[in-house]
Amino acid sequence: MALALLGALLGGAAGARPVAIGGLVQGGAVDTRQFAGGEALALWTLPRLGVAVRNDPQDVRLLYGTRELRYAPATGWRAVGFPLPQKLPLPELAGGSLYVPLAALTALGVPVLADTPGLLNFAAPASVPADTLPPSPVTPAPAPVPTPSPVPPPPAALDTQLSTVRVSRTLHRTVEVQRVVLELTGPVPHTVTREAHGLSITLPGVGAQPGTQTLASGDTLSITAGPTGSAVYLGTNGGRSEVFTLADPPRIVVDTTTYTDDRVPPPVNPDTLPEGVTYRVIDKLHLLSFDPALYAPRVVTAPAGRASGVADLVRSVGGIAGVNGGYFDPASNLPVDLVAVGGLMTAPSLEKRATLGFTAQGETLFGYPRPRYVLSGPGFSVTVNTVRSKPDAALLTAFVGDGSTRVGADTLTTLHVIPGATTVARAVTGVHVPPAGTLAFTFDPARFPQLPQAAGAPLTVSLNWRAADAPWDSAQDALSAGPLLVQGGRVALNPAREGFNTAANIWRPTRQVALGTLGGQPTVAYFEHGTPEAFAAALAAAGVRDAVRLDSGSSSSAYLVGGYAGLGGYLNTVWSRPVPNAVVFVPRSASARK
C-alpha cells in the first residue's frame, strides 16, 4: 500500500511541496523540488527518513533496510538486493545540493503516511543513520596486464631518458600521501590526461624501460615505450592527484592524497601547520587556534545569491584558514540572519540569535546585538526597518549595492550614499541598479517626509548595534548563527532565548562547528558527531571561554592551507557543501581588505 501511495504521489505532483515526517512539518530547506525528470528531494535530507546515504555526485548510495540503490555517471542507477522496477531519472544538482528522484524512494520502499497537493508526509523512521556510507565497492577485476616483450633500445633520436622512478608513501591517521617522482635526463614537455581511476602522463621524445608494478599503496604504475616517446599510467583507485615539475635535475612529481576511511573527516596534519597555528584533538573535539598577533579573523562572503567552497573563500582574500559561517537558505544561497562586512550590514538581523563580531584590530566579540541603520540630518533621525533589495512602500529599506541587483519602485525614492560620506550622492525614483559598495535607502516620501529627496542634501548614516554586552560599536565584521554554546568558560545554551526549536533539525546529533576563544586565541572548533549540548560540554571541558555555534551538519567545513603535499588540509571536507559566507583568518602582514 505504501509503495502504491508513493507511486501515485509521483504521478500527480506538479510542483515543490512541504515535507512532513511523522506528521511534523520540516523546514523549507527540506521541501521537494521539481525538475524536468519529476519531483525530487535533497539527498542530504534522506537520513531523516531512515535512508543511509553517500552524498557524492560521482558515487551516490541510498540504503534502506536490505534494499540499496547506487548511481554513477558512467553506469546510471543500479539496484542491489532487488530488481529495479523502472528506469529512474538522473540526480540533479541545484543550489549546492544533490537531489534524487522520489521514484528512488518508491523503489526502496520508504513508507508514506499522506499525500496531498500541499504536503508530503513520510512515516517517522525507527532510527536515523548517523554515518555516511563508504564508497561503492569495486567489483570488476582489473584487466590483465600483458607481460611486455623485450624491446630494442630506444633509437638514437630519443636523447632524453626516463632514468629513475622513485616512490614514497606516508600515512597520517586516515590520510595516505603517495609521491611518485619521474627523474629525466633533460627537461621535456609532457601532457597529463586524467581518467576515472587514475591518470596518464605522455612523454614525447623520451625513452624508457617498460614495465608494470603494484605500489605499496595498492596503486598500479605502468610504463610503456615506443619509437616516438613513452607514457606513464598511474592507477590511483580514487585518490586525488596533483602533478608538478621540479628542476635540477628535471623531474615530474605526482602527489596523490587518498582518504582511507570516508566515514570520518580527514584530519589536519600537525606536521604542516603554519607558524602560529595550534591544533589539538580531545576525543571527538578538534580545536584549531590562531595566534592573534599573526592572524586577524574576518567575515568573507561570496557574491550575493551564490555559494563557494570554504577553501575558495579563504584563497580569495589570501587567508590561511577558514570555517563556514551562518545559516542560509539553500534555494537562494542568501543568509537568514545578520552579516556585516567592513562596517556595512549586508543582511538584516533576526535580533535574537548569538552573534560573533570582529573589530578592525581583530578582537573577537560575542553577544546579542540588534543592529539597525540610522539616517540622520538637520532636525531628524530615522531608524531603517530592514536590509533587503525588495521594495516595500510601508518600510524604509536599506541595501548595499553589488552592481547587479535592482532596487526601488516607480512610486518610491532611493537615496544613494557613499559609505563615510555625509551627503546624498544621488536620488533616484524608479527601479535601478545601485553601484557596488553604495548604500541605497528606498522609501515612500509620503511616509517619510523628513528624509531628503535630492542629491547634495545632508545625510549621515550610522549603524546602531543596540547592545551593551560587548563593545559592538567597534565591530567591523559580524555574523549571527547560534546558539551561544559557552560564555565565560561555562555552558550557556538557552534555546528559548534564541528561538531555537530543540525538536527540529538544528538540535539533531550531527557534525558541529563553532568559533570561540581558547587561551586568548580565536579558535575553530569541530565536533565529529553529537548534539549542541554535547558540543558545548566538550568545549567547556577543554577550557574554551566563549563560543558560538555556526551552521553545522552538511555545511560543516574547516579549511587549512598547506596540508597534505600542498593540496590543502581539512577538518571536514567529505560531506561539506558550498556556503555564502565564512570566517577567514588572514595573515596580519596581508590583512588589508581586498
Coordinates of C-alpha atoms in Angstrom, one line a residue:
M1 CA 0.0 0.0 0.0
A2 CA 2.8 2.4 0.9
L3 CA 4.5 1.7 -2.5
A4 CA 1.3 2.3 -4.4
L5 CA 0.7 5.5 -2.5
L6 CA 4.1 6.9 -3.2
G7 CA 3.8 5.9 -6.8
A8 CA 0.5 7.9 -7.1
L9 CA 2.3 10.8 -5.4
L10 CA 5.0 10.8 -8.0
G11 CA 2.5 10.7 -10.9
G12 CA 0.4 13.6 -9.6
A13 CA 2.9 16.1 -8.1
A14 CA 3.0 19.2 -10.2
G15 CA 5.5 21.3 -8.1
A16 CA 7.5 21.5 -5.0
R17 CA 5.8 20.7 -1.7
P18 CA 6.5 20.9 2.0
V19 CA 7.6 17.7 3.7
A20 CA 6.5 16.2 7.0
I21 CA 8.0 13.3 8.9
G22 CA 5.7 11.5 11.2
G23 CA 3.3 14.5 11.0
L24 CA 5.9 17.1 11.9
V25 CA 6.4 19.6 9.1
Q26 CA 10.1 20.1 8.3
G27 CA 11.8 23.4 7.4
G28 CA 11.7 24.9 3.9
A29 CA 15.1 23.5 3.1
V30 CA 13.6 20.0 3.1
D31 CA 10.8 20.8 0.7
T32 CA 10.6 18.8 -2.5
R33 CA 11.9 20.4 -5.7
Q34 CA 10.6 20.0 -9.2
F35 CA 12.9 19.1 -12.1
A36 CA 12.4 18.0 -15.7
G37 CA 12.6 14.4 -14.6
G38 CA 10.0 14.9 -11.8
E39 CA 9.8 15.7 -8.1
A40 CA 12.9 15.2 -6.0
L41 CA 14.3 15.5 -2.5
A42 CA 17.7 16.8 -1.4
L43 CA 19.9 13.8 -0.8
W44 CA 21.3 15.2 2.5
T45 CA 17.7 15.1 3.9
L46 CA 17.1 11.4 3.4
P47 CA 18.7 10.2 6.6
R48 CA 15.7 11.8 8.4
L49 CA 13.5 9.2 6.6
G50 CA 15.8 6.3 7.7
V51 CA 17.8 6.1 4.5
A52 CA 21.6 5.9 4.8
V53 CA 23.3 7.8 2.1
R54 CA 26.6 8.6 0.4
N55 CA 26.4 12.2 -0.9
D56 CA 28.9 12.1 -3.8
P57 CA 27.8 13.1 -7.3
Q58 CA 30.2 10.5 -8.7
D59 CA 29.1 7.7 -6.4
V60 CA 25.6 8.1 -4.9
R61 CA 24.4 5.4 -2.5
L62 CA 20.9 5.0 -0.9
L63 CA 20.4 2.2 1.6
Y64 CA 17.0 1.4 3.2
G65 CA 16.8 -1.9 5.1
T66 CA 18.1 -4.6 2.7
R67 CA 17.5 -2.5 -0.5
E68 CA 20.1 -0.3 -2.0
L69 CA 20.4 2.0 -5.0
R70 CA 23.7 3.1 -6.4
Y71 CA 24.3 5.8 -9.0
A72 CA 27.4 6.7 -11.0
P73 CA 27.6 8.9 -14.2
A74 CA 29.1 6.0 -16.2
T75 CA 26.6 3.3 -15.2
G76 CA 23.4 5.2 -14.2
W77 CA 21.2 3.8 -11.4
R78 CA 21.8 0.2 -10.2
A79 CA 19.7 -1.8 -7.7
V80 CA 21.4 -4.1 -5.2
G81 CA 19.4 -6.8 -3.5
F82 CA 16.2 -6.3 -5.6
P83 CA 15.2 -5.8 -9.2
L84 CA 14.8 -2.2 -10.3
P85 CA 11.2 -1.8 -11.3
Q86 CA 11.6 1.2 -13.6
K87 CA 14.2 3.5 -15.1
L88 CA 14.9 6.3 -12.6
P89 CA 15.5 10.0 -13.5
L90 CA 19.1 11.2 -13.0
P91 CA 20.1 13.1 -9.9
E92 CA 20.1 16.8 -10.2
L93 CA 22.5 19.4 -8.7
A94 CA 20.8 22.7 -7.6
G95 CA 21.7 25.3 -5.0
G96 CA 24.7 23.4 -3.8
S97 CA 22.6 20.3 -3.0
L98 CA 22.3 17.0 -4.9
Y99 CA 18.6 16.0 -5.4
V100 CA 17.4 12.4 -6.1
P101 CA 14.0 11.5 -7.6
L102 CA 11.1 10.5 -5.4
A103 CA 10.9 7.4 -7.6
A104 CA 14.1 6.2 -5.9
L105 CA 12.3 6.2 -2.6
T106 CA 9.4 4.3 -4.1
A107 CA 11.9 1.6 -5.3
L108 CA 13.5 1.5 -1.8
G109 CA 10.1 1.1 -0.1
V110 CA 10.1 4.2 2.1
P111 CA 6.6 4.4 3.5
V112 CA 4.4 7.5 3.1
L113 CA 1.5 8.4 5.5
A114 CA -0.2 11.0 3.5
D115 CA -0.1 12.6 0.0
T116 CA -1.9 15.8 -0.6
P117 CA -1.3 18.6 -3.2
G118 CA 0.1 20.7 -0.4
L119 CA 2.1 18.2 1.7
L120 CA 4.1 15.0 1.6
N121 CA 4.0 13.1 5.0
F122 CA 6.6 10.3 5.4
A123 CA 6.5 7.8 8.2
A124 CA 8.9 8.5 11.0
P125 CA 11.8 6.1 10.8
A126 CA 12.7 3.7 13.6
S127 CA 16.2 5.2 13.6
V128 CA 18.2 7.9 11.8
P129 CA 21.5 6.8 10.3
A130 CA 24.4 8.6 11.9
D131 CA 27.2 7.8 9.4
T132 CA 27.6 8.3 5.7
L133 CA 28.0 5.2 3.6
P134 CA 31.5 4.3 2.3
P135 CA 32.3 4.3 -1.4
S136 CA 30.6 1.7 -3.6
P137 CA 32.7 -1.5 -3.7
V138 CA 34.7 -2.0 -6.9
T139 CA 33.8 -5.5 -8.1
P140 CA 35.2 -5.9 -11.6
A141 CA 38.7 -7.4 -11.6
P142 CA 41.4 -5.3 -13.2
A143 CA 42.2 -6.2 -16.8
P144 CA 45.3 -8.4 -17.0
V145 CA 48.4 -6.6 -17.9
P146 CA 50.3 -8.5 -20.6
T147 CA 53.9 -9.2 -20.0
P148 CA 55.9 -6.8 -22.1
S149 CA 58.0 -8.3 -24.8
P150 CA 61.7 -7.3 -24.9
V151 CA 62.1 -4.2 -27.0
P152 CA 65.3 -2.9 -28.5
P153 CA 66.9 0.1 -27.0
P154 CA 65.3 3.4 -28.0
P155 CA 66.5 4.9 -31.2
A156 CA 69.2 7.5 -31.0
A157 CA 66.7 10.3 -31.7
L158 CA 65.3 9.8 -28.2
D159 CA 68.0 11.7 -26.4
T160 CA 66.1 12.2 -23.2
Q161 CA 65.6 9.2 -20.9
L162 CA 63.3 8.4 -18.0
S163 CA 66.2 7.4 -15.9
T164 CA 64.7 6.7 -12.4
V165 CA 61.3 6.3 -10.8
R166 CA 61.1 6.9 -7.1
V167 CA 58.0 6.2 -4.9
S168 CA 57.4 7.2 -1.3
R169 CA 54.3 6.8 0.9
T170 CA 53.3 8.3 4.2
L171 CA 50.2 7.7 6.4
H172 CA 48.7 10.2 8.9
R173 CA 45.7 8.6 10.5
T174 CA 43.1 8.2 7.7
V175 CA 45.1 10.1 5.1
E176 CA 47.6 8.5 2.8
V177 CA 50.0 10.6 0.7
Q178 CA 51.9 8.9 -2.1
R179 CA 54.7 10.6 -4.1
V180 CA 55.9 9.3 -7.5
V181 CA 58.9 11.1 -8.9
L182 CA 59.9 10.6 -12.5
E183 CA 63.5 11.6 -12.9
L184 CA 64.6 12.6 -16.5
T185 CA 67.9 13.2 -18.1
G186 CA 66.6 16.5 -19.5
P187 CA 63.6 18.9 -19.5
V188 CA 60.7 17.7 -21.7
P189 CA 57.2 18.8 -22.3
H190 CA 54.5 16.5 -21.0
T191 CA 50.8 16.0 -21.2
V192 CA 48.5 14.9 -18.3
T193 CA 45.3 13.0 -19.1
R194 CA 43.0 12.4 -16.1
E195 CA 40.8 9.3 -16.2
A196 CA 38.2 7.9 -13.9
H197 CA 40.6 5.9 -11.7
G198 CA 44.0 7.4 -12.4
L199 CA 46.0 9.5 -14.8
S200 CA 48.4 9.1 -17.8
I201 CA 51.5 11.2 -18.5
T202 CA 52.6 11.3 -22.1
L203 CA 56.4 12.0 -22.6
P204 CA 57.1 12.7 -26.3
G205 CA 60.7 12.1 -27.3
V206 CA 61.5 10.3 -24.1
G207 CA 62.9 6.8 -23.9
A208 CA 62.1 4.5 -21.0
Q209 CA 62.3 0.9 -19.8
P210 CA 58.7 -0.5 -20.0
G211 CA 57.2 -2.4 -17.1
T212 CA 54.4 -2.6 -14.6
Q213 CA 54.4 -2.8 -10.8
T214 CA 52.0 -2.7 -7.9
L215 CA 52.9 0.0 -5.4
A216 CA 52.7 -0.3 -1.6
S217 CA 49.5 1.7 -1.6
G218 CA 47.9 -0.8 -4.0
D219 CA 48.1 1.6 -6.9
T220 CA 49.4 0.4 -10.3
L221 CA 52.3 2.0 -12.1
S222 CA 52.8 1.1 -15.8
I223 CA 55.4 2.5 -18.2
T224 CA 55.1 1.9 -22.0
A225 CA 57.7 2.9 -24.6
G226 CA 57.6 3.4 -28.3
P227 CA 59.7 4.8 -31.1
T228 CA 58.3 8.4 -30.6
G229 CA 58.2 8.5 -26.8
S230 CA 56.9 7.0 -23.6
A231 CA 53.8 7.1 -21.4
V232 CA 53.3 6.5 -17.7
Y233 CA 50.0 5.4 -16.3
L234 CA 49.2 5.6 -12.5
G235 CA 46.0 3.9 -11.3
T236 CA 45.1 5.8 -8.1
N237 CA 41.9 4.0 -7.0
G238 CA 40.1 7.2 -6.2
G239 CA 42.9 9.3 -4.8
R240 CA 43.3 12.9 -5.7
S241 CA 46.5 13.7 -7.6
E242 CA 48.5 16.9 -8.2
V243 CA 51.2 16.9 -10.9
F244 CA 54.0 19.4 -11.0
T245 CA 57.6 19.7 -12.2
L246 CA 60.9 20.3 -10.4
A247 CA 64.3 21.3 -11.9
D248 CA 67.9 20.4 -11.4
P249 CA 67.6 17.5 -12.1
P250 CA 64.4 17.7 -14.3
R251 CA 61.6 15.8 -12.5
I252 CA 57.8 15.2 -12.9
V253 CA 56.2 14.7 -9.5
V254 CA 52.8 13.1 -8.8
D255 CA 51.4 13.6 -5.3
T256 CA 48.3 11.5 -4.6
T257 CA 46.2 12.0 -1.5
T258 CA 43.8 9.3 -0.5
Y259 CA 41.3 9.3 2.4
T260 CA 41.4 5.7 3.5
D261 CA 38.1 5.9 5.5
D262 CA 35.4 8.1 4.1
R263 CA 33.2 7.6 7.2
V264 CA 35.3 10.1 9.2
P265 CA 36.6 13.6 8.3
P266 CA 40.2 13.8 7.1
P267 CA 42.3 15.2 9.9
V268 CA 44.7 18.2 9.8
N269 CA 48.3 17.1 9.5
P270 CA 50.1 18.6 12.6
D271 CA 53.4 18.4 10.8
T272 CA 52.3 21.0 8.2
L273 CA 50.7 23.7 10.5
P274 CA 51.7 27.3 9.6
E275 CA 53.5 29.3 12.2
G276 CA 51.2 30.5 15.0
V277 CA 48.6 27.8 14.4
T278 CA 47.9 25.2 17.1
Y279 CA 45.9 22.0 16.6
R280 CA 44.5 20.0 19.5
V281 CA 42.4 16.8 19.5
I282 CA 40.4 15.8 22.6
D283 CA 38.3 12.7 21.8
K284 CA 35.8 13.9 19.2
L285 CA 36.6 17.6 19.6
H286 CA 39.1 19.2 17.2
L287 CA 40.5 22.7 18.1
L288 CA 42.4 24.9 15.7
S289 CA 43.7 28.1 17.4
F290 CA 45.4 31.1 15.8
D291 CA 47.9 33.5 17.3
P292 CA 46.1 36.9 17.2
A293 CA 49.5 38.6 16.8
L294 CA 49.9 36.9 13.4
Y295 CA 46.4 36.4 12.1
A296 CA 43.2 38.5 12.0
P297 CA 39.7 37.0 11.6
R298 CA 37.3 38.5 9.2
V299 CA 33.9 37.6 7.6
V300 CA 34.3 36.9 3.9
T301 CA 31.2 36.5 1.6
A302 CA 30.5 35.1 -1.9
P303 CA 28.7 37.3 -4.3
A304 CA 25.0 37.8 -3.3
G305 CA 22.9 34.7 -4.1
R306 CA 25.9 32.5 -4.7
A307 CA 27.8 30.0 -2.6
S308 CA 31.5 28.9 -2.6
G309 CA 33.7 26.3 -1.0
V310 CA 35.3 27.5 2.2
A311 CA 38.7 26.9 0.6
D312 CA 37.8 29.2 -2.3
L313 CA 36.7 31.9 0.1
V314 CA 39.9 31.6 2.0
R315 CA 42.0 31.9 -1.1
S316 CA 40.0 34.9 -2.4
V317 CA 41.5 37.1 0.3
G318 CA 44.9 35.5 0.8
G319 CA 43.9 33.8 4.0
I320 CA 45.4 30.7 5.6
A321 CA 42.3 29.1 7.1
G322 CA 38.6 29.4 7.4
V323 CA 35.3 27.9 8.6
N324 CA 31.8 28.1 7.2
G325 CA 29.6 30.9 8.6
G326 CA 25.9 31.5 9.5
Y327 CA 22.7 29.8 8.4
F328 CA 21.4 30.3 4.9
D329 CA 18.5 29.4 2.6
P330 CA 19.9 26.6 0.3
A331 CA 17.5 27.5 -2.5
S332 CA 18.7 31.2 -2.8
N333 CA 22.1 31.0 -1.0
L334 CA 21.0 34.1 0.9
P335 CA 21.8 34.4 4.7
V336 CA 18.9 34.2 7.0
D337 CA 20.5 36.3 9.7
L338 CA 22.9 39.2 10.3
V339 CA 26.0 39.6 8.1
A340 CA 28.2 42.6 8.3
V341 CA 31.4 43.1 6.4
G342 CA 33.8 46.1 6.6
G343 CA 31.4 48.1 8.7
L344 CA 28.4 47.6 6.4
M345 CA 25.4 45.4 7.3
T346 CA 24.6 43.4 4.2
A347 CA 21.9 41.1 5.7
P348 CA 19.5 42.0 8.5
S349 CA 19.4 40.7 12.0
L350 CA 16.7 38.4 13.4
E351 CA 17.6 40.3 16.7
K352 CA 17.6 37.2 18.9
R353 CA 20.4 34.9 17.9
A354 CA 24.0 34.7 19.3
T355 CA 26.4 36.8 17.2
L356 CA 30.2 36.9 16.8
G357 CA 32.0 40.0 15.6
F358 CA 35.5 41.2 14.9
T359 CA 37.0 44.7 15.4
A360 CA 39.4 46.3 13.0
Q361 CA 42.2 45.1 15.3
G362 CA 41.0 41.5 15.1
E363 CA 39.5 41.3 18.6
T364 CA 36.6 38.8 18.9
L365 CA 33.2 39.9 20.2
F366 CA 30.3 37.6 21.4
G367 CA 26.8 38.7 22.3
Y368 CA 23.3 39.5 21.2
P369 CA 23.3 42.8 19.2
R370 CA 20.3 44.0 17.2
P371 CA 21.9 46.3 14.7
R372 CA 19.9 48.8 12.6
Y373 CA 20.9 51.6 10.2
V374 CA 20.0 55.1 11.4
L375 CA 19.7 58.0 9.0
S376 CA 20.1 61.5 10.5
G377 CA 20.2 65.1 9.3
P378 CA 19.2 68.5 10.4
G379 CA 16.3 68.0 12.9
F380 CA 15.6 64.4 12.2
S381 CA 16.7 60.8 13.0
V382 CA 15.1 57.8 11.4
T383 CA 15.7 54.1 12.0
V384 CA 15.8 51.9 8.9
N385 CA 13.4 48.9 9.1
T386 CA 15.4 46.2 7.4
V387 CA 18.1 45.4 4.9
R388 CA 16.9 43.9 1.6
S389 CA 16.6 44.7 -2.2
K390 CA 12.9 44.1 -2.4
P391 CA 11.0 47.4 -2.0
D392 CA 8.0 48.0 0.3
A393 CA 6.1 51.2 0.4
A394 CA 5.4 50.8 4.1
L395 CA 9.1 50.5 5.1
L396 CA 12.4 52.3 4.9
T397 CA 14.7 49.6 3.5
A398 CA 18.5 49.5 3.0
F399 CA 20.7 47.6 0.6
V400 CA 24.4 47.5 -0.1
G401 CA 24.8 47.7 -3.9
D402 CA 26.5 44.8 -5.6
G403 CA 26.4 46.2 -9.1
S404 CA 23.8 43.7 -10.4
T405 CA 20.8 43.7 -8.0
R406 CA 17.9 46.0 -8.7
V407 CA 16.2 48.1 -6.0
G408 CA 13.4 50.7 -5.9
A409 CA 10.0 51.0 -7.5
D410 CA 8.1 53.5 -9.7
T411 CA 6.5 55.3 -6.8
L412 CA 9.4 55.1 -4.4
T413 CA 12.6 57.2 -3.9
T414 CA 16.0 55.7 -3.4
L415 CA 18.9 57.7 -1.9
H416 CA 22.5 56.7 -2.7
V417 CA 25.1 57.4 0.0
I418 CA 28.8 56.6 -0.3
P419 CA 29.9 54.9 3.0
G420 CA 31.5 57.5 5.2
A421 CA 30.0 60.5 3.3
T422 CA 27.6 63.0 4.9
T423 CA 25.6 64.0 1.9
V424 CA 23.3 62.3 -0.6
A425 CA 25.2 61.2 -3.7
R426 CA 22.1 60.6 -5.8
A427 CA 18.3 60.5 -5.5
V428 CA 16.5 58.1 -7.9
T429 CA 12.8 57.4 -8.5
G430 CA 12.0 54.0 -10.1
V431 CA 13.7 50.6 -10.4
H432 CA 17.5 50.8 -10.9
V433 CA 20.8 49.1 -10.0
P434 CA 23.0 50.9 -7.4
P435 CA 26.8 50.8 -7.9
A436 CA 28.7 48.2 -5.9
G437 CA 29.5 49.3 -2.4
T438 CA 27.0 52.1 -2.4
L439 CA 24.4 52.3 0.3
A440 CA 20.9 52.6 -1.1
F441 CA 17.8 53.6 1.0
T442 CA 14.4 53.1 -0.5
F443 CA 11.2 54.8 0.9
D444 CA 7.8 56.4 0.2
P445 CA 8.3 60.2 0.5
A446 CA 4.7 60.5 1.8
R447 CA 5.5 58.2 4.7
F448 CA 9.0 59.6 5.4
P449 CA 8.7 63.3 4.6
Q450 CA 11.6 64.2 6.8
L451 CA 14.1 62.4 4.6
P452 CA 15.8 64.4 1.8
Q453 CA 14.9 63.8 -1.8
A454 CA 17.8 65.5 -3.7
A455 CA 21.5 64.9 -4.3
G456 CA 23.8 67.1 -2.1
A457 CA 21.4 67.2 0.8
P458 CA 23.0 66.5 4.2
L459 CA 22.5 62.9 5.4
T460 CA 24.6 60.8 7.8
V461 CA 24.4 57.0 8.0
S462 CA 25.3 55.2 11.2
L463 CA 25.0 51.6 12.4
N464 CA 23.4 51.4 15.8
W465 CA 24.3 48.0 17.2
R466 CA 21.8 48.3 20.1
A467 CA 23.7 46.1 22.6
A468 CA 25.8 46.6 25.7
D469 CA 27.2 43.1 26.2
A470 CA 30.3 43.8 24.2
P471 CA 31.9 46.9 22.5
W472 CA 29.9 46.4 19.4
D473 CA 30.3 50.0 18.2
S474 CA 33.9 48.9 17.3
A475 CA 32.8 45.9 15.2
Q476 CA 33.7 45.9 11.6
D477 CA 32.6 42.4 10.7
A478 CA 29.8 40.2 12.3
L479 CA 27.5 37.3 11.6
S480 CA 24.8 35.7 13.6
A481 CA 24.2 32.0 13.9
G482 CA 23.8 30.4 17.3
P483 CA 23.2 29.1 19.8
L484 CA 25.7 30.6 22.2
L485 CA 27.4 27.4 23.4
V486 CA 29.9 28.7 26.1
Q487 CA 30.2 32.0 27.9
G488 CA 32.8 32.8 30.4
G489 CA 34.0 29.2 30.4
R490 CA 30.6 27.8 31.3
V491 CA 27.9 26.1 29.2
A492 CA 25.5 28.8 28.2
L493 CA 22.9 27.1 26.0
N494 CA 19.5 28.8 26.1
P495 CA 17.5 27.7 23.0
A496 CA 14.3 29.5 24.2
R497 CA 16.1 32.9 24.4
E498 CA 17.4 32.5 20.8
G499 CA 14.1 31.0 19.4
F500 CA 15.5 27.5 18.5
N501 CA 13.2 24.5 18.4
T502 CA 15.0 21.7 20.1
A503 CA 12.8 19.2 18.3
A504 CA 13.9 20.4 14.9
N505 CA 16.9 19.5 12.7
I506 CA 19.4 22.1 14.2
W507 CA 19.2 20.2 17.5
R508 CA 19.8 16.7 16.0
P509 CA 23.1 14.8 16.6
T510 CA 25.3 15.8 13.7
R511 CA 28.7 17.3 12.8
Q512 CA 29.1 20.5 14.7
V513 CA 31.3 23.6 14.2
A514 CA 31.8 26.8 16.2
L515 CA 34.1 29.7 16.6
G516 CA 35.3 30.6 20.1
T517 CA 38.3 31.7 22.1
L518 CA 40.8 29.4 23.9
G519 CA 43.7 30.8 25.9
G520 CA 43.0 34.2 24.4
Q521 CA 43.2 32.9 20.8
P522 CA 40.4 32.8 18.3
T523 CA 39.7 29.1 17.7
V524 CA 37.8 27.0 15.2
A525 CA 36.1 24.1 17.0
Y526 CA 34.9 21.0 15.2
F527 CA 32.9 18.1 16.9
E528 CA 32.8 14.9 14.9
H529 CA 29.2 14.0 15.9
G530 CA 26.8 14.9 18.7
T531 CA 24.1 17.3 19.9
P532 CA 24.7 21.0 20.7
E533 CA 24.6 20.1 24.4
A534 CA 27.4 17.5 23.9
F535 CA 29.4 20.0 21.9
A536 CA 29.0 22.8 24.5
A537 CA 30.0 20.4 27.3
A538 CA 33.1 19.3 25.4
L539 CA 34.1 22.9 24.7
A540 CA 33.8 24.0 28.3
A541 CA 35.7 20.9 29.5
A542 CA 38.5 21.8 27.0
G543 CA 38.9 25.3 28.5
V544 CA 37.1 27.3 25.8
R545 CA 36.0 30.6 27.2
D546 CA 33.3 31.7 24.7
A547 CA 31.9 30.0 21.6
V548 CA 29.1 30.5 19.1
R549 CA 27.8 27.5 17.0
L550 CA 28.0 28.1 13.3
D551 CA 26.0 26.4 10.5
S552 CA 26.7 22.7 11.1
G553 CA 25.7 19.4 9.6
S554 CA 26.4 19.1 5.9
S555 CA 27.7 22.7 5.8
S556 CA 30.5 22.0 8.3
S557 CA 33.8 22.7 6.8
A558 CA 37.1 24.0 8.2
Y559 CA 40.0 24.5 5.8
L560 CA 43.7 25.0 6.5
V561 CA 46.2 25.7 3.7
G562 CA 49.5 23.8 3.4
G563 CA 48.0 20.4 4.2
Y564 CA 48.9 17.2 2.5
A565 CA 51.5 17.7 -0.2
G566 CA 50.3 21.2 -0.9
L567 CA 46.7 20.0 -1.6
G568 CA 45.2 21.8 1.4
G569 CA 44.2 20.2 4.7
Y570 CA 40.6 19.9 6.0
L571 CA 39.0 19.2 9.3
N572 CA 36.0 18.1 7.3
T573 CA 35.7 18.0 3.5
V574 CA 33.9 14.7 2.7
W575 CA 30.4 16.0 3.3
S576 CA 30.8 19.8 3.1
R577 CA 28.8 21.9 0.7
P578 CA 29.3 25.4 -0.7
V579 CA 28.3 28.3 1.7
P580 CA 27.6 32.0 1.1
N581 CA 30.0 33.2 3.9
A582 CA 32.8 32.1 6.1
V583 CA 35.1 33.3 8.9
V584 CA 38.6 33.5 7.4
F585 CA 42.0 34.0 9.1
V586 CA 44.2 36.4 7.2
P587 CA 47.9 37.0 8.0
R588 CA 48.3 40.4 9.5
S589 CA 51.1 41.2 7.1
A590 CA 48.4 40.9 4.3
S591 CA 45.3 41.8 6.2
A592 CA 44.4 44.9 4.2
R593 CA 40.9 44.4 2.7
K594 CA 40.7 43.3 -0.9

